[in-house]
PDB file of C-alpha atoms in Angstrom:
ATOM      1  CA  UNK A   2      -6.775 -35.212  30.744  1.00  0.00           C
ATOM      2  CA  UNK A   3      -6.578 -35.827  26.992  1.00  0.00           C
ATOM      3  CA  UNK A   4      -4.378 -32.762  26.468  1.00  0.00           C
ATOM      4  CA  UNK A   5      -1.931 -33.929  29.142  1.00  0.00           C
ATOM      5  CA  UNK A   6      -1.404 -37.144  27.173  1.00  0.00           C
ATOM      6  CA  UNK A   7      -1.655 -35.741  23.651  1.00  0.00           C
ATOM      7  CA  UNK A   8       0.616 -32.722  24.155  1.00  0.00           C
ATOM      8  CA  UNK A   9       3.824 -34.615  25.036  1.00  0.00           C
ATOM      9  CA  UNK A  10       3.121 -37.221  22.341  1.00  0.00           C
ATOM     10  CA  UNK A  11       2.748 -34.490  19.721  1.00  0.00           C
ATOM     11  CA  UNK A  12       5.933 -32.836  20.973  1.00  0.00           C
ATOM     12  CA  UNK A  13       7.849 -36.112  20.609  1.00  0.00           C
ATOM     13  CA  UNK A  14       6.486 -36.637  17.082  1.00  0.00           C
ATOM     14  CA  UNK A  15       7.505 -33.111  16.098  1.00  0.00           C
ATOM     15  CA  UNK A  16      10.983 -33.658  17.540  1.00  0.00           C
ATOM     16  CA  UNK A  17      11.428 -36.910  15.603  1.00  0.00           C
ATOM     17  CA  UNK A  18      10.125 -35.247  12.440  1.00  0.00           C
ATOM     18  CA  UNK A  19      12.618 -32.375  12.752  1.00  0.00           C
ATOM     19  CA  UNK A  20      15.410 -34.864  13.437  1.00  0.00           C
ATOM     20  CA  UNK A  21      14.491 -36.831  10.296  1.00  0.00           C
ATOM     21  CA  UNK A  22      14.300 -33.628   8.261  1.00  0.00           C
ATOM     22  CA  UNK A  23      17.711 -32.480   9.502  1.00  0.00           C
ATOM     23  CA  UNK A  24      19.390 -35.740   8.462  1.00  0.00           C
ATOM     24  CA  UNK A  25      17.624 -35.758   5.096  1.00  0.00           C
ATOM     25  CA  UNK A  26      18.394 -32.091   4.321  1.00  0.00           C
ATOM     26  CA  UNK A  27      22.096 -32.553   5.024  1.00  0.00           C
ATOM     27  CA  UNK A  28      22.316 -35.889   3.250  1.00  0.00           C
ATOM     28  CA  UNK A  29      24.035 -37.496   6.212  1.00  0.00           C
ATOM     29  CA  UNK A  30      24.608 -41.274   5.972  1.00  0.00           C
ATOM     30  CA  UNK A  31      23.662 -43.354   8.984  1.00  0.00           C
ATOM     31  CA  UNK A  32      27.333 -43.830   9.938  1.00  0.00           C
ATOM     32  CA  UNK A  33      27.498 -40.088  10.523  1.00  0.00           C
ATOM     33  CA  UNK A  34      24.042 -39.374  11.971  1.00  0.00           C
ATOM     34  CA  UNK A  35      21.335 -42.001  12.249  1.00  0.00           C
ATOM     35  CA  UNK A  36      17.794 -40.821  11.559  1.00  0.00           C
ATOM     36  CA  UNK A  37      14.619 -41.919  13.364  1.00  0.00           C
ATOM     37  CA  UNK A  38      13.736 -44.143  10.402  1.00  0.00           C
ATOM     38  CA  UNK A  39      16.988 -46.089  11.016  1.00  0.00           C
ATOM     39  CA  UNK A  40      16.053 -46.945  14.579  1.00  0.00           C
ATOM     40  CA  UNK A  41      13.142 -49.442  14.228  1.00  0.00           C
ATOM     41  CA  UNK A  42      15.311 -51.969  12.320  1.00  0.00           C
ATOM     42  CA  UNK A  43      17.986 -51.658  15.035  1.00  0.00           C
ATOM     43  CA  UNK A  44      15.431 -52.168  17.802  1.00  0.00           C
ATOM     44  CA  UNK A  45      14.021 -55.218  16.039  1.00  0.00           C
ATOM     45  CA  UNK A  46      17.411 -56.748  15.239  1.00  0.00           C
ATOM     46  CA  UNK A  47      18.598 -56.465  18.835  1.00  0.00           C
ATOM     47  CA  UNK A  48      15.221 -56.691  20.579  1.00  0.00           C
ATOM     48  CA  UNK A  49      16.311 -59.428  22.986  1.00  0.00           C
ATOM     49  CA  UNK A  50      19.450 -57.521  23.934  1.00  0.00           C
ATOM     50  CA  UNK A  51      17.444 -54.344  24.490  1.00  0.00           C
ATOM     51  CA  UNK A  52      15.084 -56.161  26.857  1.00  0.00           C
ATOM     52  CA  UNK A  53      17.911 -57.826  28.790  1.00  0.00           C
ATOM     53  CA  UNK A  54      20.252 -54.842  28.900  1.00  0.00           C
ATOM     54  CA  UNK A  55      17.426 -52.387  29.519  1.00  0.00           C
ATOM     55  CA  UNK A  56      16.347 -54.358  32.582  1.00  0.00           C
ATOM     56  CA  UNK A  57      19.958 -54.453  33.841  1.00  0.00           C
ATOM     57  CA  UNK A  58      20.211 -50.685  33.564  1.00  0.00           C
ATOM     58  CA  UNK A  59      16.783 -50.027  35.054  1.00  0.00           C
ATOM     59  CA  UNK A  60      17.069 -52.125  38.206  1.00  0.00           C
ATOM     60  CA  UNK A  61      20.531 -50.806  39.029  1.00  0.00           C
ATOM     61  CA  UNK A  62      19.358 -47.237  38.525  1.00  0.00           C
ATOM     62  CA  UNK A  63      16.287 -47.730  40.713  1.00  0.00           C
ATOM     63  CA  UNK A  64      18.335 -49.340  43.502  1.00  0.00           C
ATOM     64  CA  UNK A  65      20.884 -46.518  43.365  1.00  0.00           C
ATOM     65  CA  UNK A  66      18.106 -43.931  43.433  1.00  0.00           C
ATOM     66  CA  UNK A  67      16.433 -45.692  46.370  1.00  0.00           C
ATOM     67  CA  UNK A  68      19.683 -45.543  48.344  1.00  0.00           C
ATOM     68  CA  UNK A  69      20.053 -41.874  47.363  1.00  0.00           C
ATOM     69  CA  UNK A  70      16.598 -41.170  48.786  1.00  0.00           C
ATOM     70  CA  UNK A  71      17.437 -42.837  52.106  1.00  0.00           C
ATOM     71  CA  UNK A  72      20.892 -41.323  52.567  1.00  0.00           C
ATOM     72  CA  UNK A  73      19.995 -37.954  51.035  1.00  0.00           C
ATOM     73  CA  UNK A  74      16.948 -37.600  53.262  1.00  0.00           C
ATOM     74  CA  UNK A  75      18.963 -38.525  56.354  1.00  0.00           C
ATOM     75  CA  UNK A  76      21.686 -35.997  55.526  1.00  0.00           C
ATOM     76  CA  UNK A  77      19.054 -33.383  54.706  1.00  0.00           C
ATOM     77  CA  UNK A  78      17.402 -33.886  58.083  1.00  0.00           C
ATOM     78  CA  UNK A  79      20.746 -33.508  59.856  1.00  0.00           C
ATOM     79  CA  UNK A  80      21.708 -30.283  58.114  1.00  0.00           C
ATOM     80  CA  UNK A  81      18.134 -29.007  58.274  1.00  0.00           C
ATOM     81  CA  UNK A  82      17.760 -29.315  62.041  1.00  0.00           C
ATOM     82  CA  UNK A  83      21.322 -28.450  63.088  1.00  0.00           C
ATOM     83  CA  UNK A  84      23.121 -25.259  62.125  1.00  0.00           C
ATOM     84  CA  UNK A  85      26.452 -26.711  63.282  1.00  0.00           C
ATOM     85  CA  UNK A  86      25.965 -29.778  61.107  1.00  0.00           C
ATOM     86  CA  UNK A  87      24.911 -27.549  58.199  1.00  0.00           C
ATOM     87  CA  UNK A  88      28.046 -25.419  58.480  1.00  0.00           C
ATOM     88  CA  UNK A  89      30.220 -28.527  58.750  1.00  0.00           C
ATOM     89  CA  UNK A  90      28.669 -30.682  56.011  1.00  0.00           C
ATOM     90  CA  UNK A  91      27.778 -28.166  53.300  1.00  0.00           C
ATOM     91  CA  UNK A  92      31.403 -27.570  52.181  1.00  0.00           C
ATOM     92  CA  UNK A  93      31.985 -31.327  52.024  1.00  0.00           C
ATOM     93  CA  UNK A  94      28.794 -31.937  50.037  1.00  0.00           C
ATOM     94  CA  UNK A  95      29.477 -29.101  47.607  1.00  0.00           C
ATOM     95  CA  UNK A  96      33.080 -30.185  47.130  1.00  0.00           C
ATOM     96  CA  UNK A  97      32.082 -33.788  46.481  1.00  0.00           C
ATOM     97  CA  UNK A  98      29.360 -32.765  44.053  1.00  0.00           C
ATOM     98  CA  UNK A  99      31.829 -30.570  42.148  1.00  0.00           C
ATOM     99  CA  UNK A 100      34.035 -33.581  41.353  1.00  0.00           C
ATOM    100  CA  UNK A 101      33.266 -34.927  37.836  1.00  0.00           C
ATOM    101  CA  UNK A 102      31.807 -38.350  38.527  1.00  0.00           C
ATOM    102  CA  UNK A 103      33.446 -39.810  35.423  1.00  0.00           C
ATOM    103  CA  UNK A 104      36.791 -39.411  37.201  1.00  0.00           C
ATOM    104  CA  UNK A 105      35.543 -41.588  40.067  1.00  0.00           C
ATOM    105  CA  UNK A 106      34.646 -44.556  37.852  1.00  0.00           C
ATOM    106  CA  UNK A 107      38.205 -45.967  37.608  1.00  0.00           C
ATOM    107  CA  UNK A 108      38.731 -45.365  41.336  1.00  0.00           C
ATOM    108  CA  UNK A 109      35.594 -47.302  42.223  1.00  0.00           C
ATOM    109  CA  UNK A 110      36.481 -50.037  39.727  1.00  0.00           C
ATOM    110  CA  UNK A 111      39.886 -50.504  41.368  1.00  0.00           C
ATOM    111  CA  UNK A 112      38.446 -50.504  44.881  1.00  0.00           C
ATOM    112  CA  UNK A 113      35.745 -53.056  44.054  1.00  0.00           C
ATOM    113  CA  UNK A 114      37.277 -55.157  41.292  1.00  0.00           C
ATOM    114  CA  UNK A 115      34.797 -57.509  39.660  1.00  0.00           C
ATOM    115  CA  UNK A 116      31.788 -56.119  41.575  1.00  0.00           C
ATOM    116  CA  UNK A 117      30.085 -54.658  38.506  1.00  0.00           C
ATOM    117  CA  UNK A 118      26.563 -54.531  39.943  1.00  0.00           C
ATOM    118  CA  UNK A 119      27.783 -52.901  43.150  1.00  0.00           C
ATOM    119  CA  UNK A 120      29.953 -50.399  41.266  1.00  0.00           C
ATOM    120  CA  UNK A 121      27.057 -49.409  39.015  1.00  0.00           C
ATOM    121  CA  UNK A 122      24.580 -48.987  41.859  1.00  0.00           C
ATOM    122  CA  UNK A 123      27.163 -47.035  43.861  1.00  0.00           C
ATOM    123  CA  UNK A 124      27.778 -44.588  41.026  1.00  0.00           C
ATOM    124  CA  UNK A 125      24.038 -44.094  40.470  1.00  0.00           C
ATOM    125  CA  UNK A 126      23.723 -43.328  44.188  1.00  0.00           C
ATOM    126  CA  UNK A 127      26.731 -40.990  44.310  1.00  0.00           C
ATOM    127  CA  UNK A 128      25.536 -38.850  41.420  1.00  0.00           C
ATOM    128  CA  UNK A 129      21.913 -38.531  42.581  1.00  0.00           C
ATOM    129  CA  UNK A 130      21.859 -38.084  46.380  1.00  0.00           C
ATOM    130  CA  UNK A 131      23.083 -34.458  46.456  1.00  0.00           C
ATOM    131  CA  UNK A 132      19.901 -32.732  45.163  1.00  0.00           C
ATOM    132  CA  UNK A 133      17.789 -34.688  47.644  1.00  0.00           C
ATOM    133  CA  UNK A 134      20.018 -33.844  50.610  1.00  0.00           C
ATOM    134  CA  UNK A 135      20.104 -30.135  49.752  1.00  0.00           C
ATOM    135  CA  UNK A 136      16.364 -29.825  49.075  1.00  0.00           C
ATOM    136  CA  UNK A 137      15.376 -31.582  52.312  1.00  0.00           C
ATOM    137  CA  UNK A 138      17.917 -29.545  54.264  1.00  0.00           C
ATOM    138  CA  UNK A 139      16.650 -26.249  52.847  1.00  0.00           C
ATOM    139  CA  UNK A 140      13.028 -27.245  53.392  1.00  0.00           C
ATOM    140  CA  UNK A 141      13.620 -28.039  57.055  1.00  0.00           C
ATOM    141  CA  UNK A 142      15.931 -25.118  57.796  1.00  0.00           C
ATOM    142  CA  UNK A 143      13.402 -22.612  56.443  1.00  0.00           C
ATOM    143  CA  UNK A 144      10.554 -23.928  58.590  1.00  0.00           C
ATOM    144  CA  UNK A 145       8.665 -20.976  60.066  1.00  0.00           C
ATOM    145  CA  UNK A 146       9.717 -20.673  63.733  1.00  0.00           C
ATOM    146  CA  UNK A 147       6.270 -19.503  64.840  1.00  0.00           C
ATOM    147  CA  UNK A 148       4.805 -22.903  63.952  1.00  0.00           C
ATOM    148  CA  UNK A 149       7.344 -24.661  66.122  1.00  0.00           C
ATOM    149  CA  UNK A 150       6.831 -22.193  68.973  1.00  0.00           C
ATOM    150  CA  UNK A 151       3.054 -22.663  68.932  1.00  0.00           C
ATOM    151  CA  UNK A 152       3.286 -26.459  68.885  1.00  0.00           C
ATOM    152  CA  UNK A 153       5.894 -26.467  71.633  1.00  0.00           C
ATOM    153  CA  UNK A 154       3.686 -24.199  73.722  1.00  0.00           C
ATOM    154  CA  UNK A 155       0.918 -26.768  73.256  1.00  0.00           C
ATOM    155  CA  UNK A 156       3.212 -29.513  74.494  1.00  0.00           C
ATOM    156  CA  UNK A 157       4.074 -31.104  71.139  1.00  0.00           C
ATOM    157  CA  UNK A 158       7.232 -33.183  70.982  1.00  0.00           C
ATOM    158  CA  UNK A 159       9.955 -32.772  68.344  1.00  0.00           C
ATOM    159  CA  UNK A 160       8.692 -35.918  66.635  1.00  0.00           C
ATOM    160  CA  UNK A 161       5.175 -34.446  66.423  1.00  0.00           C
ATOM    161  CA  UNK A 162       6.520 -31.177  65.029  1.00  0.00           C
ATOM    162  CA  UNK A 163       8.457 -33.118  62.403  1.00  0.00           C
ATOM    163  CA  UNK A 164       5.519 -35.274  61.274  1.00  0.00           C
ATOM    164  CA  UNK A 165       2.856 -32.554  61.434  1.00  0.00           C
ATOM    165  CA  UNK A 166       4.756 -29.514  60.122  1.00  0.00           C
ATOM    166  CA  UNK A 167       8.284 -30.189  58.886  1.00  0.00           C
ATOM    167  CA  UNK A 168       7.638 -33.279  56.773  1.00  0.00           C
ATOM    168  CA  UNK A 169       4.607 -31.953  54.840  1.00  0.00           C
ATOM    169  CA  UNK A 170       6.410 -28.664  54.187  1.00  0.00           C
ATOM    170  CA  UNK A 171       9.453 -30.463  52.817  1.00  0.00           C
ATOM    171  CA  UNK A 172       7.601 -32.855  50.492  1.00  0.00           C
ATOM    172  CA  UNK A 173       7.269 -30.472  47.496  1.00  0.00           C
ATOM    173  CA  UNK A 174      11.011 -29.691  47.601  1.00  0.00           C
ATOM    174  CA  UNK A 175      11.787 -33.379  48.084  1.00  0.00           C
ATOM    175  CA  UNK A 176       9.839 -34.509  45.021  1.00  0.00           C
ATOM    176  CA  UNK A 177      11.240 -31.655  42.971  1.00  0.00           C
ATOM    177  CA  UNK A 178      14.747 -32.875  43.784  1.00  0.00           C
ATOM    178  CA  UNK A 179      13.732 -36.496  43.215  1.00  0.00           C
ATOM    179  CA  UNK A 180      12.720 -35.673  39.623  1.00  0.00           C
ATOM    180  CA  UNK A 181      16.217 -34.318  39.019  1.00  0.00           C
ATOM    181  CA  UNK A 182      17.893 -37.234  40.782  1.00  0.00           C
ATOM    182  CA  UNK A 183      15.908 -39.791  38.767  1.00  0.00           C
ATOM    183  CA  UNK A 184      17.529 -38.610  35.542  1.00  0.00           C
ATOM    184  CA  UNK A 185      20.960 -38.119  37.121  1.00  0.00           C
ATOM    185  CA  UNK A 186      20.929 -41.715  38.379  1.00  0.00           C
ATOM    186  CA  UNK A 187      20.810 -42.973  34.781  1.00  0.00           C
ATOM    187  CA  UNK A 188      23.935 -40.946  34.024  1.00  0.00           C
ATOM    188  CA  UNK A 189      25.770 -42.633  36.895  1.00  0.00           C
ATOM    189  CA  UNK A 190      24.634 -46.082  35.818  1.00  0.00           C
ATOM    190  CA  UNK A 191      25.731 -45.617  32.222  1.00  0.00           C
ATOM    191  CA  UNK A 192      29.104 -44.157  33.153  1.00  0.00           C
ATOM    192  CA  UNK A 193      30.072 -47.465  34.717  1.00  0.00           C
ATOM    193  CA  UNK A 194      28.373 -49.593  32.052  1.00  0.00           C
ATOM    194  CA  UNK A 195      30.286 -47.843  29.264  1.00  0.00           C
ATOM    195  CA  UNK A 196      33.699 -47.779  30.936  1.00  0.00           C
ATOM    196  CA  UNK A 197      33.680 -51.232  32.544  1.00  0.00           C
ATOM    197  CA  UNK A 198      35.347 -53.872  30.325  1.00  0.00           C
ATOM    198  CA  UNK A 199      32.840 -56.448  31.541  1.00  0.00           C
ATOM    199  CA  UNK A 200      29.882 -54.088  31.636  1.00  0.00           C
ATOM    200  CA  UNK A 201      26.305 -55.034  31.128  1.00  0.00           C
ATOM    201  CA  UNK A 202      23.311 -52.835  30.478  1.00  0.00           C
ATOM    202  CA  UNK A 203      22.428 -50.275  27.847  1.00  0.00           C
ATOM    203  CA  UNK A 204      25.750 -48.486  28.350  1.00  0.00           C
ATOM    204  CA  UNK A 205      27.603 -51.657  27.371  1.00  0.00           C
ATOM    205  CA  UNK A 206      25.292 -52.055  24.371  1.00  0.00           C
ATOM    206  CA  UNK A 207      26.101 -48.480  23.325  1.00  0.00           C
ATOM    207  CA  UNK A 208      29.828 -49.241  23.628  1.00  0.00           C
ATOM    208  CA  UNK A 209      29.360 -52.361  21.493  1.00  0.00           C
ATOM    209  CA  UNK A 210      27.671 -50.283  18.785  1.00  0.00           C
ATOM    210  CA  UNK A 211      30.530 -47.778  18.900  1.00  0.00           C
ATOM    211  CA  UNK A 212      33.170 -50.509  18.652  1.00  0.00           C
ATOM    212  CA  UNK A 213      31.449 -52.120  15.675  1.00  0.00           C
ATOM    213  CA  UNK A 214      30.551 -48.855  13.941  1.00  0.00           C
ATOM    214  CA  UNK A 215      26.835 -49.608  14.277  1.00  0.00           C
ATOM    215  CA  UNK A 216      25.531 -46.051  14.582  1.00  0.00           C
ATOM    216  CA  UNK A 217      21.810 -46.921  14.327  1.00  0.00           C
ATOM    217  CA  UNK A 218      22.323 -49.198  17.344  1.00  0.00           C
ATOM    218  CA  UNK A 219      24.068 -46.402  19.254  1.00  0.00           C
ATOM    219  CA  UNK A 220      21.248 -43.945  18.604  1.00  0.00           C
ATOM    220  CA  UNK A 221      18.667 -46.625  19.406  1.00  0.00           C
ATOM    221  CA  UNK A 222      20.353 -47.083  22.796  1.00  0.00           C
ATOM    222  CA  UNK A 223      20.141 -43.334  23.404  1.00  0.00           C
ATOM    223  CA  UNK A 224      16.415 -43.389  22.644  1.00  0.00           C
ATOM    224  CA  UNK A 225      15.958 -46.398  24.949  1.00  0.00           C
ATOM    225  CA  UNK A 226      17.735 -44.538  27.749  1.00  0.00           C
ATOM    226  CA  UNK A 227      15.558 -41.493  27.165  1.00  0.00           C
ATOM    227  CA  UNK A 228      12.461 -43.703  27.316  1.00  0.00           C
ATOM    228  CA  UNK A 229      13.507 -45.279  30.631  1.00  0.00           C
ATOM    229  CA  UNK A 230      14.281 -41.838  32.016  1.00  0.00           C
ATOM    230  CA  UNK A 231      10.822 -40.595  31.057  1.00  0.00           C
ATOM    231  CA  UNK A 232       9.198 -43.670  32.633  1.00  0.00           C
ATOM    232  CA  UNK A 233      11.062 -43.167  35.911  1.00  0.00           C
ATOM    233  CA  UNK A 234      10.303 -39.428  35.858  1.00  0.00           C
ATOM    234  CA  UNK A 235       6.574 -40.032  35.531  1.00  0.00           C
ATOM    235  CA  UNK A 236       6.751 -42.689  38.242  1.00  0.00           C
ATOM    236  CA  UNK A 237       8.055 -39.956  40.545  1.00  0.00           C
ATOM    237  CA  UNK A 238       5.223 -37.659  39.427  1.00  0.00           C
ATOM    238  CA  UNK A 239       2.740 -40.422  40.250  1.00  0.00           C
ATOM    239  CA  UNK A 240       4.155 -40.723  43.769  1.00  0.00           C
ATOM    240  CA  UNK A 241       4.190 -36.944  44.109  1.00  0.00           C
ATOM    241  CA  UNK A 242       0.472 -36.740  43.347  1.00  0.00           C
ATOM    242  CA  UNK A 243      -0.219 -39.369  46.003  1.00  0.00           C
ATOM    243  CA  UNK A 244       1.884 -37.880  48.804  1.00  0.00           C
ATOM    244  CA  UNK A 245       2.098 -34.181  47.885  1.00  0.00           C
ATOM    245  CA  UNK A 246      -0.782 -33.582  45.512  1.00  0.00           C
ATOM    246  CA  UNK A 247      -2.065 -30.822  47.768  1.00  0.00           C
ATOM    247  CA  UNK A 248       0.905 -28.648  46.767  1.00  0.00           C
ATOM    248  CA  UNK A 249       0.106 -28.758  43.039  1.00  0.00           C
ATOM    249  CA  UNK A 250      -1.185 -25.503  41.568  1.00  0.00           C
ATOM    250  CA  UNK A 251      -2.709 -25.764  38.121  1.00  0.00           C
ATOM    251  CA  UNK A 252      -1.722 -22.937  35.773  1.00  0.00           C
ATOM    252  CA  UNK A 253      -4.591 -20.963  34.303  1.00  0.00           C
TER     253      UNK A 253
END
């Protein structure tokens, strides 16, 4: 237990130390590359803004991810249980996912002018639902047919087969995709926050630092985003251990 906590902390300290060493060795000023030692003053100076903007970014990201789970799971179930639906929807999903989401930001902004919260949540959803849909679809489509045949022979309904066999089998793939989607959702949120002229959140704070040439603030925002991403990632791991802990295999 101690090693699971100490190992990532040590890794982070080593990373920060190497970052500091790199800046020092090259003699870079903080307007070219901020060092870790430049960040605490920036956090303290803008502490109230970090709390307010961080919360704005976090709740929008979580809402977008929640919608991605609902819609992605529904699509995954459709393509997982129906070959026709799989053949029809896969090209559309792949084509949509191939579109750079940054190009959709101005389109969404024009469609929903002034709806900043909605636009941000929508982008977080759009960029994060694809891995969930694909993982659930693959998990269900690769369900061993002999299990279904045995349960059907015993009189089990499709709902029983889903809850007893299909759902537990899909959970490891689902949580694996959810870990990826949790970090992708932050990308979607910040795309809108940075581009929107009336944006709020850490993306808007990053843009403010860029406009004012405050590079320590910009790098502090990046660290804050990384911290929120790590928090959300471990929240997913916590849920995974509750609902799919049986699938975990400890490495020797």
